PDB file of C-alpha atoms in Angstrom:
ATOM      1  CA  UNK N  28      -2.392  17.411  -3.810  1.00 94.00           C
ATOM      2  CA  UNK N  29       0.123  14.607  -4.837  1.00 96.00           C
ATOM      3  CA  UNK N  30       1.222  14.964  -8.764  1.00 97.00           C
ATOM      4  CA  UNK N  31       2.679  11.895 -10.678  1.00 97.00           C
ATOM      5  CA  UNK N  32       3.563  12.119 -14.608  1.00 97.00           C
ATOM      6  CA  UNK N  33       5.854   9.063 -16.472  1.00 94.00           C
ATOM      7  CA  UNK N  34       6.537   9.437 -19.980  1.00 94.00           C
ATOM      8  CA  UNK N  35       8.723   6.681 -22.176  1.00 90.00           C
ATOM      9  CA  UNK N  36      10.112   6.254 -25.168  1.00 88.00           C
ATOM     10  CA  UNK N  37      10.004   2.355 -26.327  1.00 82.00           C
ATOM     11  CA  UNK N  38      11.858   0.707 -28.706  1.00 77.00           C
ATOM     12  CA  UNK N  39      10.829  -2.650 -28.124  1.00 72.00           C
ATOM     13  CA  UNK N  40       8.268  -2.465 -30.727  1.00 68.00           C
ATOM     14  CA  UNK N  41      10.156  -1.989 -33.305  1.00 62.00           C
ATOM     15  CA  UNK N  42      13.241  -4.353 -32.235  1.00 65.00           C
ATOM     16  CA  UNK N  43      10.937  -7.395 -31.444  1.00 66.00           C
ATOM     17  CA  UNK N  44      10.465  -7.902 -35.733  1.00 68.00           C
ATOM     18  CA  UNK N  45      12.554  -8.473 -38.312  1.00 67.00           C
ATOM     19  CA  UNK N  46      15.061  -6.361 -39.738  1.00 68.00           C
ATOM     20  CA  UNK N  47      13.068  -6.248 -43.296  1.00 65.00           C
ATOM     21  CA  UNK N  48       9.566  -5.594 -42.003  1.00 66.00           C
ATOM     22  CA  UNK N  49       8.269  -2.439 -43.178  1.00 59.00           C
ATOM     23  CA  UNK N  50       7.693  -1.545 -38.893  1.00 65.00           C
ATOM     24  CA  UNK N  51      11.079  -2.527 -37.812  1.00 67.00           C
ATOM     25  CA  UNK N  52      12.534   0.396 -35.819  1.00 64.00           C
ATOM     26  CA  UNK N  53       9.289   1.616 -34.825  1.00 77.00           C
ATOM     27  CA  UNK N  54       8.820   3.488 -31.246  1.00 80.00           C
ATOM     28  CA  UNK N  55       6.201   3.005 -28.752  1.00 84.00           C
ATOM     29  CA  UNK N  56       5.231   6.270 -26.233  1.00 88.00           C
ATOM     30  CA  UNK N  57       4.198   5.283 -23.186  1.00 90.00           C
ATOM     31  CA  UNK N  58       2.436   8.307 -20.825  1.00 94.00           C
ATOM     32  CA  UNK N  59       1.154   8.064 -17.316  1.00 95.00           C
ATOM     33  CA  UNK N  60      -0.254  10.591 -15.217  1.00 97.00           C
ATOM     34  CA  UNK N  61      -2.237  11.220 -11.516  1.00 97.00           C
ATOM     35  CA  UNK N  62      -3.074  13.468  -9.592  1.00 98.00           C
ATOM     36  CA  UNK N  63      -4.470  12.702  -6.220  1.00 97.00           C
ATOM     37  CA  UNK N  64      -6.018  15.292  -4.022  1.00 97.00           C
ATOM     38  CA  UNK N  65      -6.198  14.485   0.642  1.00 96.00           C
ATOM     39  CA  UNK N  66     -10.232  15.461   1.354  1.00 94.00           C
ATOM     40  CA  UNK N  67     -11.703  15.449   5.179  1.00 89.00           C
ATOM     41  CA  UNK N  68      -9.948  13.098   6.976  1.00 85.00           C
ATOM     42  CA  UNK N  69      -8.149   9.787   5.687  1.00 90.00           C
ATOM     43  CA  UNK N  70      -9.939  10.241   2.517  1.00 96.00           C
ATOM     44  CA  UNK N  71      -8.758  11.322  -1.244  1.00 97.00           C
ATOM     45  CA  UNK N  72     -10.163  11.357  -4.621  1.00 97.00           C
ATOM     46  CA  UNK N  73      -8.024  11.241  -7.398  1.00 97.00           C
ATOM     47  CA  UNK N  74      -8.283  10.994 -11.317  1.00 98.00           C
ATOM     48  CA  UNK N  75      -5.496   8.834 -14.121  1.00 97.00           C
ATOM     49  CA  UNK N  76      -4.397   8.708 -18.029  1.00 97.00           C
ATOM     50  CA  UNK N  77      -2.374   6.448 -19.712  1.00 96.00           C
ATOM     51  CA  UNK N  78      -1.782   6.635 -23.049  1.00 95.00           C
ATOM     52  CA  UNK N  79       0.548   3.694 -25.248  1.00 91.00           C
ATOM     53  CA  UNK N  80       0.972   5.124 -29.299  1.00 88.00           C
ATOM     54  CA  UNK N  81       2.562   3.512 -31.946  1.00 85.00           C
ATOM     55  CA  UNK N  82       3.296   6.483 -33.927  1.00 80.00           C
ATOM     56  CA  UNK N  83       4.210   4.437 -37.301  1.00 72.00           C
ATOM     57  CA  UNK N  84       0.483   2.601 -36.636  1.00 79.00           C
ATOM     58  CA  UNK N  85      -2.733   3.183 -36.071  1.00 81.00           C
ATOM     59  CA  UNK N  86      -2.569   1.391 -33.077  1.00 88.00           C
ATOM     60  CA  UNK N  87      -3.270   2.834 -29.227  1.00 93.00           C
ATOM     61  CA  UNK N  88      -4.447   1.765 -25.600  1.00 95.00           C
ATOM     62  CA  UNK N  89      -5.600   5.159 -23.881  1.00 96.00           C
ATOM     63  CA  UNK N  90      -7.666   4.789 -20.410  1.00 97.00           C
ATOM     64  CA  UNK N  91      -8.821   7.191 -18.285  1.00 97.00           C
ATOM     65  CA  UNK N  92     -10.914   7.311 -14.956  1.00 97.00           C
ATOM     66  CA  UNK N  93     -11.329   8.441 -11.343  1.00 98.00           C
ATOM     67  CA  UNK N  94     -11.370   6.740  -7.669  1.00 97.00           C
ATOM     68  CA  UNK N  95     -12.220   7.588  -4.141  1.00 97.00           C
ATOM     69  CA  UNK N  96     -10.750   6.533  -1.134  1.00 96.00           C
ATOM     70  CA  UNK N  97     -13.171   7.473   2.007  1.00 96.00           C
ATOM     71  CA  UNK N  98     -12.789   7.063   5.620  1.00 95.00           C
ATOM     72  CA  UNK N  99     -16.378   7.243   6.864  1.00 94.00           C
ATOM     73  CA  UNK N 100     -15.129   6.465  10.495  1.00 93.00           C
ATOM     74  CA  UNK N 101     -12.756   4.530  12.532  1.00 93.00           C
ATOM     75  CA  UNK N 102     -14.364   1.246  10.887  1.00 96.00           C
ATOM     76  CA  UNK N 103     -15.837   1.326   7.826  1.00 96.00           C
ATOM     77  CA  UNK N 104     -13.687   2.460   4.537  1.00 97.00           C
ATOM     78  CA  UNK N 105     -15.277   2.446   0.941  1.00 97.00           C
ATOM     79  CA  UNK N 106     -13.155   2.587  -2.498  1.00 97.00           C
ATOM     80  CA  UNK N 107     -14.504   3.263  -5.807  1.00 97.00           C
ATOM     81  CA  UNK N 108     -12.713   3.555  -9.310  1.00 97.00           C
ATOM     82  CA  UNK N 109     -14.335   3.593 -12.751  1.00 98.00           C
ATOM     83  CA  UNK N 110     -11.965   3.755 -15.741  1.00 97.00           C
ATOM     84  CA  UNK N 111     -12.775   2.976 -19.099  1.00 98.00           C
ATOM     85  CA  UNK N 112     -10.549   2.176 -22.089  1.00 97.00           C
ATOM     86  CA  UNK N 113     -10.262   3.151 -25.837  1.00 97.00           C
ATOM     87  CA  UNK N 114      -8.090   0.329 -27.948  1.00 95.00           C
ATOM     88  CA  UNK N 115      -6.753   0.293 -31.838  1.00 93.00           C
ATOM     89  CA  UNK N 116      -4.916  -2.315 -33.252  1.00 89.00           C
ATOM     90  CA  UNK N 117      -2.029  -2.279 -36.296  1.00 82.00           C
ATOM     91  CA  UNK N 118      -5.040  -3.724 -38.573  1.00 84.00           C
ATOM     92  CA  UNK N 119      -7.294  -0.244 -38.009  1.00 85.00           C
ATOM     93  CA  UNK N 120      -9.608  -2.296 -35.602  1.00 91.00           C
ATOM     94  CA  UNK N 121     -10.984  -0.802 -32.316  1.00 94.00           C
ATOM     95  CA  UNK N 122     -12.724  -1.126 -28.909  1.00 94.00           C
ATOM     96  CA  UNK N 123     -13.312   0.515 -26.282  1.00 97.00           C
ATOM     97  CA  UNK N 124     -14.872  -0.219 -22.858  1.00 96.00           C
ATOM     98  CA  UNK N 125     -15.678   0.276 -18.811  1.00 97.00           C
ATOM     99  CA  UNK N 126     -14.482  -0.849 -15.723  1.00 97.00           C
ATOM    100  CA  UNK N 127     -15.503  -0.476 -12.358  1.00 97.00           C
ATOM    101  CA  UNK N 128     -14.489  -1.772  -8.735  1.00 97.00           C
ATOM    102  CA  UNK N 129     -16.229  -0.875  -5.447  1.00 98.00           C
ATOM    103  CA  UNK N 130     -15.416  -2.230  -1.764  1.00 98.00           C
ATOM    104  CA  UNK N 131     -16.493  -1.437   1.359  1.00 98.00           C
ATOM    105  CA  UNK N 132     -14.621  -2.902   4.389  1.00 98.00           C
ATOM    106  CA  UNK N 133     -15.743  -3.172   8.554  1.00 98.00           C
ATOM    107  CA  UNK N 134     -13.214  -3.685  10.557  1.00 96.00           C
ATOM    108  CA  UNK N 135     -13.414  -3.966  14.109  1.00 94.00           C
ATOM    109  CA  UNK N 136     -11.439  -5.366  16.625  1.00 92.00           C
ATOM    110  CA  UNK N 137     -13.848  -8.821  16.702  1.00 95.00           C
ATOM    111  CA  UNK N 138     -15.703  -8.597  13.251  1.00 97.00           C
ATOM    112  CA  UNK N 139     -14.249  -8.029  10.119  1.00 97.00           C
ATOM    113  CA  UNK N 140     -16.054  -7.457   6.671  1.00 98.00           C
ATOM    114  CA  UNK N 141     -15.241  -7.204   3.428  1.00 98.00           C
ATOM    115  CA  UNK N 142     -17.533  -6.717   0.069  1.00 98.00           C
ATOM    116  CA  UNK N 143     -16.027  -6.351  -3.531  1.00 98.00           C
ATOM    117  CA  UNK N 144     -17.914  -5.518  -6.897  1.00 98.00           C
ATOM    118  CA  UNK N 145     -16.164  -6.111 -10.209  1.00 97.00           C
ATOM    119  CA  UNK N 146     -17.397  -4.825 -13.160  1.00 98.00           C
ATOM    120  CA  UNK N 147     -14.817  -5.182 -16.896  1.00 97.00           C
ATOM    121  CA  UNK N 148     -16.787  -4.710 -20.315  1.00 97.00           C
ATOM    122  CA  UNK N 149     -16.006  -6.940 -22.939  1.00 96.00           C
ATOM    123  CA  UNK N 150     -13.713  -4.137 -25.204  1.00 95.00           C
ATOM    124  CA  UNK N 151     -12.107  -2.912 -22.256  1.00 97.00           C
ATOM    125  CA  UNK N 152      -8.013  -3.058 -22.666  1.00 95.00           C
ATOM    126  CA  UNK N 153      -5.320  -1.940 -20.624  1.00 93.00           C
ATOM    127  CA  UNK N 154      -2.002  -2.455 -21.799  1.00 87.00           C
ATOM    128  CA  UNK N 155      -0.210  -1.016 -18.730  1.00 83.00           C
ATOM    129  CA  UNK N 156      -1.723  -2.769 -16.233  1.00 83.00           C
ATOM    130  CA  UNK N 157      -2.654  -6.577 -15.166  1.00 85.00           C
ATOM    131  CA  UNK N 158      -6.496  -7.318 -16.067  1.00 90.00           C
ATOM    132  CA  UNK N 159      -6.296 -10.887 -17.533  1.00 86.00           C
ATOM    133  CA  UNK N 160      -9.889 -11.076 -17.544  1.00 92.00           C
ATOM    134  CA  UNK N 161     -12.602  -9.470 -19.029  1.00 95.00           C
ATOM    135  CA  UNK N 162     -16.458  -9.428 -19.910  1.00 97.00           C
ATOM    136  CA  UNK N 163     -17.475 -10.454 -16.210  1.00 96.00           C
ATOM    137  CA  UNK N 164     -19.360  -9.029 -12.941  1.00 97.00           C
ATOM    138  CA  UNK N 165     -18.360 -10.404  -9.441  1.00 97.00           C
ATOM    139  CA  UNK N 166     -19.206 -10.230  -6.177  1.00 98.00           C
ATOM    140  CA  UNK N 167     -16.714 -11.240  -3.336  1.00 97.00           C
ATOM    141  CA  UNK N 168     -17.178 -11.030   0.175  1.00 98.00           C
ATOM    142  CA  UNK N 169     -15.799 -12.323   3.221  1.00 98.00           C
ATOM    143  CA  UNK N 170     -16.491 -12.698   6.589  1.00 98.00           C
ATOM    144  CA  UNK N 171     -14.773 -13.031   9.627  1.00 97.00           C
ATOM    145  CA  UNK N 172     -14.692 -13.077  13.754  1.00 97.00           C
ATOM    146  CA  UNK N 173     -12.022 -13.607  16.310  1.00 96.00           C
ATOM    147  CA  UNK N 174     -11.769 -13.768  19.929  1.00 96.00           C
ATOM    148  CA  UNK N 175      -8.751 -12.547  21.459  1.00 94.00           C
ATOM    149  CA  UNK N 176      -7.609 -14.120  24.746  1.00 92.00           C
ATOM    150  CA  UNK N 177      -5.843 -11.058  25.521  1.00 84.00           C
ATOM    151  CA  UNK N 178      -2.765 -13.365  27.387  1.00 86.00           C
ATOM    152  CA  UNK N 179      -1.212 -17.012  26.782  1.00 87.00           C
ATOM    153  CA  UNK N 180      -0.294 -18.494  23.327  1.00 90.00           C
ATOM    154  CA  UNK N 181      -3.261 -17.569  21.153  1.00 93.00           C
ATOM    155  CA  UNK N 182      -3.692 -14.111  19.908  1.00 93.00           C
ATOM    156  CA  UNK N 183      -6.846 -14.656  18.630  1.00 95.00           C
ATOM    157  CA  UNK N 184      -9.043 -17.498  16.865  1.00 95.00           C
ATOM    158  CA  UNK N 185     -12.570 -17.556  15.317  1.00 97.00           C
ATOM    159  CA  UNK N 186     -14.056 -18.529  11.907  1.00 97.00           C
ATOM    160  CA  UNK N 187     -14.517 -16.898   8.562  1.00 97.00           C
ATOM    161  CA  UNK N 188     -16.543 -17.345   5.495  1.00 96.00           C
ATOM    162  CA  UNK N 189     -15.489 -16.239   2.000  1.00 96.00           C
ATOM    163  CA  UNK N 190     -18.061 -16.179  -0.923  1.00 96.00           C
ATOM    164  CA  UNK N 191     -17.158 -15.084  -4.856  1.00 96.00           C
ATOM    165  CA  UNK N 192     -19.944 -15.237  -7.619  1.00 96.00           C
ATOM    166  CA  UNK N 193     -19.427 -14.364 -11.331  1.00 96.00           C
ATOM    167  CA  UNK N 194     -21.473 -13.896 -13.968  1.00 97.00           C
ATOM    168  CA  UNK N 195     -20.845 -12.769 -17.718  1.00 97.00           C
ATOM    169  CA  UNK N 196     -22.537  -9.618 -19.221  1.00 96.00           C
ATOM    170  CA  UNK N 197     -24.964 -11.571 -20.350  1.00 95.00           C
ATOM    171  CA  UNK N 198     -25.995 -13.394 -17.104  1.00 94.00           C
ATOM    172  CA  UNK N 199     -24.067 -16.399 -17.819  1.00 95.00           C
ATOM    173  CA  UNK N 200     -22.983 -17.679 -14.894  1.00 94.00           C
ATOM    174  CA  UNK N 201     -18.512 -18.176 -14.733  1.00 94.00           C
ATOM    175  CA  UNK N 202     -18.106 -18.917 -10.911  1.00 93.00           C
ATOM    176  CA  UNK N 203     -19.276 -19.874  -7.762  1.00 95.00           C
ATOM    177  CA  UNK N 204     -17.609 -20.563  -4.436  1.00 95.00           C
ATOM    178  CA  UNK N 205     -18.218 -21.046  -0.696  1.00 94.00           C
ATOM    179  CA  UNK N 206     -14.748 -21.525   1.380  1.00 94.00           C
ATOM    180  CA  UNK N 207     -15.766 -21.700   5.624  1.00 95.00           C
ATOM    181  CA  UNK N 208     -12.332 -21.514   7.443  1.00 95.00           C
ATOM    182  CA  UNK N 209     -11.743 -21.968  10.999  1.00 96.00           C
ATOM    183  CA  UNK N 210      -8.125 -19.815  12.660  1.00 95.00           C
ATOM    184  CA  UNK N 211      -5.810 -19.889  15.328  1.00 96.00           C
ATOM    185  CA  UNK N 212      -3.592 -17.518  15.182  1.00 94.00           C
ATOM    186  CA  UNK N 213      -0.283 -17.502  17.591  1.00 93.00           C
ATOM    187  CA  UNK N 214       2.507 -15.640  18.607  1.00 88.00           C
ATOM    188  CA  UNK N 215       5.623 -14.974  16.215  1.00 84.00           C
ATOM    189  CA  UNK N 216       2.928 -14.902  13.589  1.00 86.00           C
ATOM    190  CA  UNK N 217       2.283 -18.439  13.671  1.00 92.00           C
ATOM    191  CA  UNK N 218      -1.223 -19.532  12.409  1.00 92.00           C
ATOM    192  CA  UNK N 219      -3.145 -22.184  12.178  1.00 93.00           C
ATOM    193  CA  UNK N 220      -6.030 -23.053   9.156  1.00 93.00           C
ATOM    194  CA  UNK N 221      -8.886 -25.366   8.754  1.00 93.00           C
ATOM    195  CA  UNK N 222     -10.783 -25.787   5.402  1.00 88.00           C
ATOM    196  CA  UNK N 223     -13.168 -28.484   7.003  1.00 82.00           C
ATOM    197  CA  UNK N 224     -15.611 -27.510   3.288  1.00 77.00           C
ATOM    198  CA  UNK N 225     -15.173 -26.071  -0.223  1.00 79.00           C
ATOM    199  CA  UNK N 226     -17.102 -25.745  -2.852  1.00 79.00           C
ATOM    200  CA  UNK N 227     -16.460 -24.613  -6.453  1.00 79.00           C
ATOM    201  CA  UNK N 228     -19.010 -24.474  -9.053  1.00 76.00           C
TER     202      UNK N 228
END
């Protein structure tokens, strides 16, 4: 088991208005805590909690959720985390919200794979961390091969393919792109790229 707890006391809330507003002064708690727990080999599952009050408001961010990290054999490893958020403001109003992220990832010593889904409700809020973007679903993958001369200069070259597709909640579609790259890859971790096509819709 591996136990993590961070608790703060802010006073930037209260400092960041004037002197005369009926909130100056006021404190923020900040409280984070996970706990992680090793299962079969390479793998863990592990739950979180953060929780942001401003005592002298109504106002809160508190998210909580679980995630998986599983080694299903010497090539293929899968992640999965599902959180979801409950949000008040100063002004009594609130939302709350899911989010979920899944990958699964082949790598081999030629082929390399990658697959991403993103999933982040519309009222889903985390003050803590770094989600700039909500209401969306996306699917990102990537593709790769490389041949490995094994002696001389190169260290290995090949092509690769990276795809990413968005959508809104409501099937509206945000994002589309295609990005074929061609790599060379030296010694002294020198490389070399190719984008011969791109498209972004």
């Amino acid at each position: 088991y591996s136990l993590g707890i961070l608790a703060s006391d802010d006073r930037a809330p209260g400092n960041s208005i004037p002197s005369g507003d009926p909130r100056a002064g006021d404190r923020a708690t900040f409280t984070v805590a996970r706990l992680s727990r090793d299962i079969f080999r390479q793998s863990s599952v592990g739950v979180i909690y953060t929780d942001r009050e401003l005592p002298g408001t109504s106002a809160f961010n508190r998210i909580g959720g679980v995630d998986s990290r599983l080694k299903f054999n010497r090539n293929w490893t899968g992640m999965f985390q599902a959180v979801a958020s409950s949000t008040g403001d100063i002004d009594g109003n609130h939302q709350a919200g899911p989010a979920y992220k899944a990958e699964t990832t082949y790598s081999g010593s030629n082929l390399g794979y990658d697959v991403t889904y993103n999933d982040v409700s519309p009222g889903f809020v985390t003050q803590p961390g770094f989600v700039t973007r909500v209401d969306l679903r996306e699917i990102r993958q990537a593709l790769d091969y490389r041949w490995r001369p094994g002696s001389g200069p190169i260290v290995a070259w090949g092509p690769s393919l990276t795809t990413d597709h968005v959508w809104a909640h409501d099937g509206t579609r945000l994002d589309t792109s295609y990005n074929p790259e061609f790599t060379v890859s030296l010694r002294g971790q020198t490389y070399f790229t190719v984008d011969p096509y791109s498209e972004l819709r």
